PDB file of C-alpha atoms and ligand atoms in Angstrom:
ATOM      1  CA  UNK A 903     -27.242  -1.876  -9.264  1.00  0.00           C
ATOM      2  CA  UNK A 904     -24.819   0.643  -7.751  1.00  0.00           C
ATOM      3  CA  UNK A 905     -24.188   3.940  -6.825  1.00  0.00           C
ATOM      4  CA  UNK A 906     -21.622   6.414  -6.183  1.00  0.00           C
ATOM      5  CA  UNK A 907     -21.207   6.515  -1.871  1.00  0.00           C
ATOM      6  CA  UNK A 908     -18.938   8.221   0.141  1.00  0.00           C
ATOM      7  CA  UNK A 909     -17.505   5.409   2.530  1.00  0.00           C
ATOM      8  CA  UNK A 910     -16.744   7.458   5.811  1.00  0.00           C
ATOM      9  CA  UNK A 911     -16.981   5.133   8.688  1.00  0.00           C
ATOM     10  CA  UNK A 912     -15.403   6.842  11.776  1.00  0.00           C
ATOM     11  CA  UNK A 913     -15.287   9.944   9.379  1.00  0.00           C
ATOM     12  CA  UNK A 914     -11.270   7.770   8.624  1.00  0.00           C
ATOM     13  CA  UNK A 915     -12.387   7.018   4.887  1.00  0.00           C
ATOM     14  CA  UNK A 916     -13.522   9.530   2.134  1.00  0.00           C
ATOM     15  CA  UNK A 917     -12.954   8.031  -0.770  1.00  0.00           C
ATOM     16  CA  UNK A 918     -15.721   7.643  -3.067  1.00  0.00           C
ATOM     17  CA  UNK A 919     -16.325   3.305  -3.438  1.00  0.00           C
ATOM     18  CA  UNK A 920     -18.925   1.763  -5.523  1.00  0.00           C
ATOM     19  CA  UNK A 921     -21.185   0.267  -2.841  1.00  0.00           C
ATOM     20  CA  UNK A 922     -24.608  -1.381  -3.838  1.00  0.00           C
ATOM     21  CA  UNK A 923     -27.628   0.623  -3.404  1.00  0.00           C
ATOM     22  CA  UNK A 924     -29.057  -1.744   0.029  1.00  0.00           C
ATOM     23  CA  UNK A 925     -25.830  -1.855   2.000  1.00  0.00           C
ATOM     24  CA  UNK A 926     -25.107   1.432   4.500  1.00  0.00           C
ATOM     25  CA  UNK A 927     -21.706   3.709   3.425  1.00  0.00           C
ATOM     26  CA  UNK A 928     -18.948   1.299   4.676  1.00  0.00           C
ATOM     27  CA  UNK A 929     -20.150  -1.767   4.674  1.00  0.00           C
ATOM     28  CA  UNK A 930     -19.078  -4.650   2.179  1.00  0.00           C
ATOM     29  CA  UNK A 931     -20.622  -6.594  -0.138  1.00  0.00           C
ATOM     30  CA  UNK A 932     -19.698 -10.301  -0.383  1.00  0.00           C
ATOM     31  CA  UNK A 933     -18.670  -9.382  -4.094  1.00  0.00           C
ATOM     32  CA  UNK A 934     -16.413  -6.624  -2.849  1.00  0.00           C
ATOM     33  CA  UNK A 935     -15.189  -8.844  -0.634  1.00  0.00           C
ATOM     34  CA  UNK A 936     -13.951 -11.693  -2.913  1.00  0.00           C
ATOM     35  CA  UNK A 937     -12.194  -8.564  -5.196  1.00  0.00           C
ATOM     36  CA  UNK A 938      -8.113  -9.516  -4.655  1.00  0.00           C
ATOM     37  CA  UNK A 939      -7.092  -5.990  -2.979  1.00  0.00           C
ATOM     38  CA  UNK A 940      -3.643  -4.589  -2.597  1.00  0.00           C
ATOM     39  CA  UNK A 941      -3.708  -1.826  -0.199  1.00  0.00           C
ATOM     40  CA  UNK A 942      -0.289  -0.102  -0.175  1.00  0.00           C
ATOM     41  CA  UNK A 943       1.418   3.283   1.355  1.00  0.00           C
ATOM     42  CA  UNK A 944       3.285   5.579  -0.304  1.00  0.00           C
ATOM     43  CA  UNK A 945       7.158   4.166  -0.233  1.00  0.00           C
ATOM     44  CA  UNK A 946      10.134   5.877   1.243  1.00  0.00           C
ATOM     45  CA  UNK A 947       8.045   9.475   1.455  1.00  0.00           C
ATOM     46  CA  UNK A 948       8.107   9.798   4.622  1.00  0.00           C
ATOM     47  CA  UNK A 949      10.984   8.459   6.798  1.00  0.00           C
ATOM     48  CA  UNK A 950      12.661   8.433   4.124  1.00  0.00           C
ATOM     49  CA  UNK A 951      12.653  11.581   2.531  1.00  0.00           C
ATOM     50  CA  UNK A 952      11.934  11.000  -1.012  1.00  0.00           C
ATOM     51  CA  UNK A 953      10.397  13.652  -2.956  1.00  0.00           C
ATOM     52  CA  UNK A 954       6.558  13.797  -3.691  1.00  0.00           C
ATOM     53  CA  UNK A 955       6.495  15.098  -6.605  1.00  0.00           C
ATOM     54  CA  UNK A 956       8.553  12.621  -7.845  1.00  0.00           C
ATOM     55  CA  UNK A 957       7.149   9.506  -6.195  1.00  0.00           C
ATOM     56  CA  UNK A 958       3.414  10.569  -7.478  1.00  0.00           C
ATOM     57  CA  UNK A 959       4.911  10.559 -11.108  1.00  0.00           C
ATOM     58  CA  UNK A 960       6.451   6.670 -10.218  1.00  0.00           C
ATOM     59  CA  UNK A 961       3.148   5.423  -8.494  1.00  0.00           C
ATOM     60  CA  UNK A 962       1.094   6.593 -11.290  1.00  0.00           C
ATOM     61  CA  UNK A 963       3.612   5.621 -14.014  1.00  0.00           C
ATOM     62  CA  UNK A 964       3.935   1.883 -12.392  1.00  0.00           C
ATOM     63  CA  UNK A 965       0.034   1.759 -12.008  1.00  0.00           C
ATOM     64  CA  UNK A 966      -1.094   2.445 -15.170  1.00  0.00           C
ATOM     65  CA  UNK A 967       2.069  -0.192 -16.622  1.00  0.00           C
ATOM     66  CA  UNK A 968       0.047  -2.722 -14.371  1.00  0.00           C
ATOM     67  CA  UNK A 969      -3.135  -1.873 -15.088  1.00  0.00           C
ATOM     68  CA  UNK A 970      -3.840  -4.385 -17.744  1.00  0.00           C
ATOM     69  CA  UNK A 971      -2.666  -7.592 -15.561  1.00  0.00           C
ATOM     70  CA  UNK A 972      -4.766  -6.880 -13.028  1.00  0.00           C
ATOM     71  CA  UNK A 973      -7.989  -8.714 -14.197  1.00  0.00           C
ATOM     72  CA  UNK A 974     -10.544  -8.351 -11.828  1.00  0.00           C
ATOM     73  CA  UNK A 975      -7.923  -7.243  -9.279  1.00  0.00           C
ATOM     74  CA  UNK A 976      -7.454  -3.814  -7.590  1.00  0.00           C
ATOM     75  CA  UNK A 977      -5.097  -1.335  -5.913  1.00  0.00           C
ATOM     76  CA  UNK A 978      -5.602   1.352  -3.301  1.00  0.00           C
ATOM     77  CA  UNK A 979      -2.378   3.566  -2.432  1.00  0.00           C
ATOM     78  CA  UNK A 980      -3.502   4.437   1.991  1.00  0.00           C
ATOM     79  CA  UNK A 981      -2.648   7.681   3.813  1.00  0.00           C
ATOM     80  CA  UNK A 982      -3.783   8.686   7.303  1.00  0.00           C
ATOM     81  CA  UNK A 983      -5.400  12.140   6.440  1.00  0.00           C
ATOM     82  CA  UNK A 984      -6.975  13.924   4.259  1.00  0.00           C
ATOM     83  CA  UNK A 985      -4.234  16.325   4.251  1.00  0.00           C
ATOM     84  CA  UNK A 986      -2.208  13.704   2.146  1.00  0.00           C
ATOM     85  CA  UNK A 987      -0.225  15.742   0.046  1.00  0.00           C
ATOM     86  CA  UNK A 988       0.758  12.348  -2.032  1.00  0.00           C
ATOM     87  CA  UNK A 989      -2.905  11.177  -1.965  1.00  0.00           C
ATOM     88  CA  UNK A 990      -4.008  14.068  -3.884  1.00  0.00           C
ATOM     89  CA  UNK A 991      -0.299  14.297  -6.379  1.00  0.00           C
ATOM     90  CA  UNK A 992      -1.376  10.860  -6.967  1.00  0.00           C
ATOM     91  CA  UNK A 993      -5.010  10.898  -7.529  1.00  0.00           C
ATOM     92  CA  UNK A 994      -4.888  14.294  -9.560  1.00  0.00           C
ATOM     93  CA  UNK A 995      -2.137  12.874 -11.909  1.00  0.00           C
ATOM     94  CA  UNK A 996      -4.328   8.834 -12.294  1.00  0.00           C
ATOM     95  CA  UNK A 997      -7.204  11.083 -13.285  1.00  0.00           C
ATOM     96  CA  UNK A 998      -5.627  13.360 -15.771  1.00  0.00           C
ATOM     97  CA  UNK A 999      -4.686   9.766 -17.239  1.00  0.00           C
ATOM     98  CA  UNK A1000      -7.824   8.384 -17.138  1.00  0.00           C
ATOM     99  CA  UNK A1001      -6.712   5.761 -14.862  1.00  0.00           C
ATOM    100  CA  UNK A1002     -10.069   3.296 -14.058  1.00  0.00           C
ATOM    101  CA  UNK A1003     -10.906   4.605 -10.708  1.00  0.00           C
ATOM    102  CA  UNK A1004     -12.703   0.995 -10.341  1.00  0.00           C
ATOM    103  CA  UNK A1005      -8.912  -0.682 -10.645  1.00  0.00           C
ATOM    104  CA  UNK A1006      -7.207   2.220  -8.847  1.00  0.00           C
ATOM    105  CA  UNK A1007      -8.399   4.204  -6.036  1.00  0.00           C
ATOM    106  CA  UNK A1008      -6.900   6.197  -2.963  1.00  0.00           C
ATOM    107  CA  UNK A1009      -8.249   5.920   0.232  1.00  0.00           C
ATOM    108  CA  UNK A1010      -7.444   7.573   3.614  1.00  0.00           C
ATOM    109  CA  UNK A1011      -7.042   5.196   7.049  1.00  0.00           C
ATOM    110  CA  UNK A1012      -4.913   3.536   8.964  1.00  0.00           C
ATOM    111  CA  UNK A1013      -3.773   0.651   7.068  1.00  0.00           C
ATOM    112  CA  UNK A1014      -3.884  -1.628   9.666  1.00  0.00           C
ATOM    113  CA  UNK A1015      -7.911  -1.225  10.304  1.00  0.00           C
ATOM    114  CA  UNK A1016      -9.092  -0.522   6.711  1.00  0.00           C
ATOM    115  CA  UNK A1017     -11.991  -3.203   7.042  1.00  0.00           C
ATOM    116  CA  UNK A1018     -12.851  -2.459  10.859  1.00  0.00           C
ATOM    117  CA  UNK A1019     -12.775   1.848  10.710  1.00  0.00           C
ATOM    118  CA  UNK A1020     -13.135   1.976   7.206  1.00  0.00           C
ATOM    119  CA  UNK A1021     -15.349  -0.734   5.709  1.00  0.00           C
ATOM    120  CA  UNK A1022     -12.678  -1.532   3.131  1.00  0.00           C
ATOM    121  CA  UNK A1023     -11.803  -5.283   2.725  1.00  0.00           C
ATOM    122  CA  UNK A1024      -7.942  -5.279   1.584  1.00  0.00           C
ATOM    123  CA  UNK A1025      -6.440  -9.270   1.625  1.00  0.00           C
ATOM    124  CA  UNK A1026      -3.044  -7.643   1.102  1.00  0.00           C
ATOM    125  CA  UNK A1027      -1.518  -5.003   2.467  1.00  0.00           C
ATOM    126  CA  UNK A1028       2.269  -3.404   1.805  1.00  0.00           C
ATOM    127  CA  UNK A1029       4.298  -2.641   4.346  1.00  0.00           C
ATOM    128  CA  UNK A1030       7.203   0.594   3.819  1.00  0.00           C
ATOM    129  CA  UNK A1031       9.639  -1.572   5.584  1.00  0.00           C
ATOM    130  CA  UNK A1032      13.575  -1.563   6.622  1.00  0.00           C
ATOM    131  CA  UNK A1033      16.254  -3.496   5.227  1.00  0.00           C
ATOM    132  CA  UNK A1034      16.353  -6.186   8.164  1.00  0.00           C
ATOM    133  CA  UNK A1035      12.654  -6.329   8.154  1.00  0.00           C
ATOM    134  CA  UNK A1036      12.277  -5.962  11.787  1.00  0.00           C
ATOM    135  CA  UNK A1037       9.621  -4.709  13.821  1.00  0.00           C
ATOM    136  CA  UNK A1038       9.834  -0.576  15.424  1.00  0.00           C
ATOM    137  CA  UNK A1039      10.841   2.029  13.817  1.00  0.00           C
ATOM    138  CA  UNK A1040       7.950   4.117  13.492  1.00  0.00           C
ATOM    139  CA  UNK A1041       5.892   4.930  10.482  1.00  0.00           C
ATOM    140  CA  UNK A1042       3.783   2.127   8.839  1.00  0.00           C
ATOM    141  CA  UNK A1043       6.378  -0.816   9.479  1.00  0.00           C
ATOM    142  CA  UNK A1044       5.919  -0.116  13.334  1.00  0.00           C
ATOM    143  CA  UNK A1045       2.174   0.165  12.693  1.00  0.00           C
ATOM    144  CA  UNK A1046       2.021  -2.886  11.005  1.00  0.00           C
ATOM    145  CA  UNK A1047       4.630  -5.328  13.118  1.00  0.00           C
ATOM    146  CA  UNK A1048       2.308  -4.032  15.799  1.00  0.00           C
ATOM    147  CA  UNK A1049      -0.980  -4.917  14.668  1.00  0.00           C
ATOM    148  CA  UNK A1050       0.039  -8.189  13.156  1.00  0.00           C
ATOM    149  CA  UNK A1051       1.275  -9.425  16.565  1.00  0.00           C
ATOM    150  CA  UNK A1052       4.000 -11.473  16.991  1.00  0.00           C
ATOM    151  CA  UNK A1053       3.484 -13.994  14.082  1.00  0.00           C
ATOM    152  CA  UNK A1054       4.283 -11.320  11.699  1.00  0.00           C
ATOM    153  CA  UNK A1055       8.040 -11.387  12.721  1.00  0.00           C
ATOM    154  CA  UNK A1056       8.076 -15.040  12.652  1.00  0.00           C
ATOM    155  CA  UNK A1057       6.569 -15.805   9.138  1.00  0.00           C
ATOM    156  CA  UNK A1058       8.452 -12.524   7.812  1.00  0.00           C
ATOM    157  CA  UNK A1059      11.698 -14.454   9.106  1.00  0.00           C
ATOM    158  CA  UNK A1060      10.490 -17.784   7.013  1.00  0.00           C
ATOM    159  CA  UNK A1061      11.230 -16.042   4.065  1.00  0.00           C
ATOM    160  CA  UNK A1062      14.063 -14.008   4.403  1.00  0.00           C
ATOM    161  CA  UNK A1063      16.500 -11.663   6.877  1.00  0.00           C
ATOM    162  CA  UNK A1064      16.920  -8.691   5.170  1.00  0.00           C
ATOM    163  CA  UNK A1065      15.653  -7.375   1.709  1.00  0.00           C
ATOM    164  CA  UNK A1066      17.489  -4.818  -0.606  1.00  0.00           C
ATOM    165  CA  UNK A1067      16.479  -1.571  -1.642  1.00  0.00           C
ATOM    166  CA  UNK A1068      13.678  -1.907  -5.224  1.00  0.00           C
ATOM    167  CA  UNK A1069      12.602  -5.216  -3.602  1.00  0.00           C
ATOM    168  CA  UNK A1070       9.700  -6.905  -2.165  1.00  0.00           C
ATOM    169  CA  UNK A1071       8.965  -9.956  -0.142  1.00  0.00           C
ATOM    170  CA  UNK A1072       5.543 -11.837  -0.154  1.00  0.00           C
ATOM    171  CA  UNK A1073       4.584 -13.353   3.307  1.00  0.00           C
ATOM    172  CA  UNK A1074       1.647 -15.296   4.046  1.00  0.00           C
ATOM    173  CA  UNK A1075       0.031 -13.835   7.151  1.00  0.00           C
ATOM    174  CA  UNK A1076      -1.056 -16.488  10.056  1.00  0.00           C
ATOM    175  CA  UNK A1077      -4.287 -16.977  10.789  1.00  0.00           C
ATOM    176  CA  UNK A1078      -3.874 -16.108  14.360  1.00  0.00           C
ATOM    177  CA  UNK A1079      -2.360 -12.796  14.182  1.00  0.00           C
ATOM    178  CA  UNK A1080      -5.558 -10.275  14.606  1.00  0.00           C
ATOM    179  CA  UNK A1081      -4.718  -8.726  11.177  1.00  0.00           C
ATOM    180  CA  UNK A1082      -5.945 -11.778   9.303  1.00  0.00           C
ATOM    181  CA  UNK A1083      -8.949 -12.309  11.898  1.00  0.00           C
ATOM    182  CA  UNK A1084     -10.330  -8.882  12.169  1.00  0.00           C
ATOM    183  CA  UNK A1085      -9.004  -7.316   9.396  1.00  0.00           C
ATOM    184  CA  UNK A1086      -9.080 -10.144   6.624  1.00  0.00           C
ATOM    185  CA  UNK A1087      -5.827  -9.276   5.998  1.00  0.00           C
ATOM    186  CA  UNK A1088      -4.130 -12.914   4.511  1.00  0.00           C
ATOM    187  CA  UNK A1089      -0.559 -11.421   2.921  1.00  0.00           C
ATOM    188  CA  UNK A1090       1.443  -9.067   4.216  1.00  0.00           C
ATOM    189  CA  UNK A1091       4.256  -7.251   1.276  1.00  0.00           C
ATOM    190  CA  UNK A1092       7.139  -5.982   2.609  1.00  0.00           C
ATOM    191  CA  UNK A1093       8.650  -3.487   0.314  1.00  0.00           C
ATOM    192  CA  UNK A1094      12.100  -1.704   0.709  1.00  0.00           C
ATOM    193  CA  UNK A1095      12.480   1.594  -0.971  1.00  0.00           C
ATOM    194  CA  UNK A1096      15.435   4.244  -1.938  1.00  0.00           C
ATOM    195  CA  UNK A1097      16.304   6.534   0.998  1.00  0.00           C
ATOM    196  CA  UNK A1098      16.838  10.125   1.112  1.00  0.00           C
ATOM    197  CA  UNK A1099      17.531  10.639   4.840  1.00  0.00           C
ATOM    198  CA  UNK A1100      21.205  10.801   5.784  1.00  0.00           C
ATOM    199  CA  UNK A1101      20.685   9.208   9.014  1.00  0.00           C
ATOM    200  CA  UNK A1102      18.976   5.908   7.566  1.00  0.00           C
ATOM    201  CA  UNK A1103      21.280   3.383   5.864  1.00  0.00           C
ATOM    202  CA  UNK A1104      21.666   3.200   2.037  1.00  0.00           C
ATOM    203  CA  UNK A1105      21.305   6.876   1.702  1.00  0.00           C
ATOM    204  CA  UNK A1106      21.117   7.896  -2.002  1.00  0.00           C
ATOM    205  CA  UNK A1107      22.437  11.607  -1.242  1.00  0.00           C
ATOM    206  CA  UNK A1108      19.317  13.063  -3.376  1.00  0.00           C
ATOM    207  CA  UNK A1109      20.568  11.088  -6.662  1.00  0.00           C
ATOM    208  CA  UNK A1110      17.239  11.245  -7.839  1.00  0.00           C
ATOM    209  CA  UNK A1111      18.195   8.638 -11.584  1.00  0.00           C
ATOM    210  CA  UNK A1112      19.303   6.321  -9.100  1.00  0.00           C
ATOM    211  CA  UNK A1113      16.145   6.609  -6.765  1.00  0.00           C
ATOM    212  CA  UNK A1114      13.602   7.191  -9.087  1.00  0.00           C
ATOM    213  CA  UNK A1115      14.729   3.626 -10.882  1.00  0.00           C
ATOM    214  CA  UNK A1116      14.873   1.808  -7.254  1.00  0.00           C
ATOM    215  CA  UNK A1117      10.952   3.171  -6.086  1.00  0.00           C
ATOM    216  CA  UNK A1118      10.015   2.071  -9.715  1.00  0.00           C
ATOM    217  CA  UNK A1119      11.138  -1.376  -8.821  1.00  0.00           C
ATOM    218  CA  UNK A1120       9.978  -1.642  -5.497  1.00  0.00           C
ATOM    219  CA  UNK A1121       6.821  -0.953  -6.661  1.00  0.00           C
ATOM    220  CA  UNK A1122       7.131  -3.509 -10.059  1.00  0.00           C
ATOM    221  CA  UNK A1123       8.029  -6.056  -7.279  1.00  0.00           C
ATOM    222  CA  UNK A1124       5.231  -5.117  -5.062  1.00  0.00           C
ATOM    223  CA  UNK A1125       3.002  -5.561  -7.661  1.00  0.00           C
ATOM    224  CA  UNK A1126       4.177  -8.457  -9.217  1.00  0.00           C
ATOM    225  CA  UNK A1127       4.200 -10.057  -5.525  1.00  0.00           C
ATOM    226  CA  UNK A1128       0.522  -9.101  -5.190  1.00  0.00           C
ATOM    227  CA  UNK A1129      -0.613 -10.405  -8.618  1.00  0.00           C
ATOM    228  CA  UNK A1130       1.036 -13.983  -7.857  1.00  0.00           C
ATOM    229  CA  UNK A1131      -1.182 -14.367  -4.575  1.00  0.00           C
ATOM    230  CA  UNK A1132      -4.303 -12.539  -6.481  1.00  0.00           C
ATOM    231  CA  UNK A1133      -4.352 -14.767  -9.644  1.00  0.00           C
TER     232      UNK A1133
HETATM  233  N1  AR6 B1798      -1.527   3.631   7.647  1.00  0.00           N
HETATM  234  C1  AR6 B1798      -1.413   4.162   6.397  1.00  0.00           C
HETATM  235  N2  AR6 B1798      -0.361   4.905   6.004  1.00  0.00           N
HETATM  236  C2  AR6 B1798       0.594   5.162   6.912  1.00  0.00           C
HETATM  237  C3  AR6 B1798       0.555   4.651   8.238  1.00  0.00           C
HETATM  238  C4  AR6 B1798      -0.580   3.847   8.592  1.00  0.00           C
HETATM  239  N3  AR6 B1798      -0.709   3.316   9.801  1.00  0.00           N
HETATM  240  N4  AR6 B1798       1.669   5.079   8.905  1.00  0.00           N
HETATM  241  C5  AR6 B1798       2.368   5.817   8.033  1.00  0.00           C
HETATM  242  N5  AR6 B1798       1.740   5.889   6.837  1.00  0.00           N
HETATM  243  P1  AR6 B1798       7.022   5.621   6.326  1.00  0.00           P
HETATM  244  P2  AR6 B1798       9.272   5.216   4.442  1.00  0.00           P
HETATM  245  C6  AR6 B1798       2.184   6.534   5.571  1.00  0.00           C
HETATM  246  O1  AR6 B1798       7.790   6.657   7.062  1.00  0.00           O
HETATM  247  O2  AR6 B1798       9.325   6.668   4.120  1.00  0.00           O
HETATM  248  C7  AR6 B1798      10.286   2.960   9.084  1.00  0.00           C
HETATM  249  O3  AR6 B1798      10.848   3.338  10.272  1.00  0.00           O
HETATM  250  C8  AR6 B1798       3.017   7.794   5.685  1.00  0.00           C
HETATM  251  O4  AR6 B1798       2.196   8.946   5.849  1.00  0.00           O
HETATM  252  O5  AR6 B1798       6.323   4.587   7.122  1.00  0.00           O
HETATM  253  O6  AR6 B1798       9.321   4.216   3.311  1.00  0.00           O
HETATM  254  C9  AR6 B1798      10.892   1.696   8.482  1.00  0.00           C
HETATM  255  O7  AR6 B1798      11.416   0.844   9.484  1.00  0.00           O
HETATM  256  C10 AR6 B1798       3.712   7.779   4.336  1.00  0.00           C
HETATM  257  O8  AR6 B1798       2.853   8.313   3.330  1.00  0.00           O
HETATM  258  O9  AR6 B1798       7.955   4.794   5.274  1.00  0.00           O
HETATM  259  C11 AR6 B1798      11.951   2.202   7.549  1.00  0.00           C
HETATM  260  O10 AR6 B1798      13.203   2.321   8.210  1.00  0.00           O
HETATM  261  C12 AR6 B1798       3.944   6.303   4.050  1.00  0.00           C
HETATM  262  O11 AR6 B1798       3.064   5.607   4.957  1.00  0.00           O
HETATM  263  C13 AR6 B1798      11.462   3.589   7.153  1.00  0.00           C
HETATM  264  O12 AR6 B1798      10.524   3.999   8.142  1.00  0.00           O
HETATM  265  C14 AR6 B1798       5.364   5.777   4.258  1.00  0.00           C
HETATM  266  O13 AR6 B1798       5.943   6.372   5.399  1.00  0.00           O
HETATM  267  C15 AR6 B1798      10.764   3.592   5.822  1.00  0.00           C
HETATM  268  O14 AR6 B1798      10.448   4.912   5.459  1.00  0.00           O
END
């Protein structure tokens, strides 16, 4: 049996999760565990300057397109507050299309401690990253690179050296690096969206056709990745 609970461990999450009626707010089931999780940010909204409005209309359109290969699958689009202008574009506009909230949720944390500060057990996580898919920068990619430890950067360079803009790039996460051990965290995707900001590379000048296409891809990729590992 289950209820509706708030899940606000560390007061980080407050998105309402289906938790069973014997476990405390925040802590996981072994079902909810074994549930393939993607939890990804919102791409190329915040370094790089792409409009919200606009990305909340591509993460719901590309959600609900997925929604029906995600079997028992789910996704979970992070912010770090509650202020999350995105977070609420996004969940506003899944509800008004009846998007399962089961299959699609938002939830506010860092996405680097979702199962440690926020009881949420995510065995994939996105990563907004650059085009050489290095470490730094700031934003998520920094906060990632850094919690994954070095073995990030090495099994990141296994695959590939750079990535181009709509793409994303599947890499199996080390057991060693403290993001799988603490976190449970066994794929990391790295996604590379359009840019708006004149001082990053591959700025799109606000061409908004162009970018609009290239976030819808990154996230078709990102979601294709994920449902290869998941099923
Ligand atoms: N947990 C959850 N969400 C986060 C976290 C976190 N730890 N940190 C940031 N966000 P951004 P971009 C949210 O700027 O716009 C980097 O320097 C943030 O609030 O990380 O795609 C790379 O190297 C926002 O909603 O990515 C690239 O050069 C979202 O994550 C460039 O920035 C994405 O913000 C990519 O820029």
């Amino acid at each position: 049996k289950t209820q509706e609970t708030v899940s606000s461990s560390s007061g980080m999450a407050s998105q309402k999760i289906k938790v069973s009626e014997d476990m405390a707010p925040g802590s996981i089931s072994q079902d909810e565990s074994d549930i393939p999780t993607l939890a990804f940010p919102s791409i190329s909204t915040a370094d790089f300057q792409f409009d919200l409005e606009k990305a909340s209309d591509v993460i719901v359109g590309k959600v609900e397109e997925f929604m029906d290969k995600l079997g028992n699958a789910r996704l979970g689009l992070v912010d770090l507050t509650e202020r999350s202008k995105i977070l609420s574009l996004v969940r506003a506009k899944a509800a008004e299309k009846k998007i399962d909230s089961k299959r699609f949720f938002t939830f506010i944390g860092d996405i680097c401690q979702l199962y440690t500060k926020g009881g949420l057990c995510c065995n994939v996580i996105a990563n907004a990253a650059n085009w050489r898919l290095k470490p730094g920068g700031g934003g998520v990619n920094a906060a990632i690179f850094n919690a994954a430890g070095p073995a990030l950067e090495a099994a990141t360079k296994e695959q590939a050296r750079s990535l181009l803009p709509g793409n994303a790039l599947v890499v199996p996460l080390p057991s060693t690096s403290p993001l799988y051990s603490k976190e449970g965290v066994t794929h990391v995707i790295h996604v590379l969206g359009p840019n708006m900001n004149p001082r990053r590379p591959n700025c799109l000048d606000n061409d908004y056709v162009k970018g609009c296409k290239v976030l819808g891809d990154a996230y078709s990729s990102l979601f294709k990745g994920f449902l290869s590992i998941a099923n």
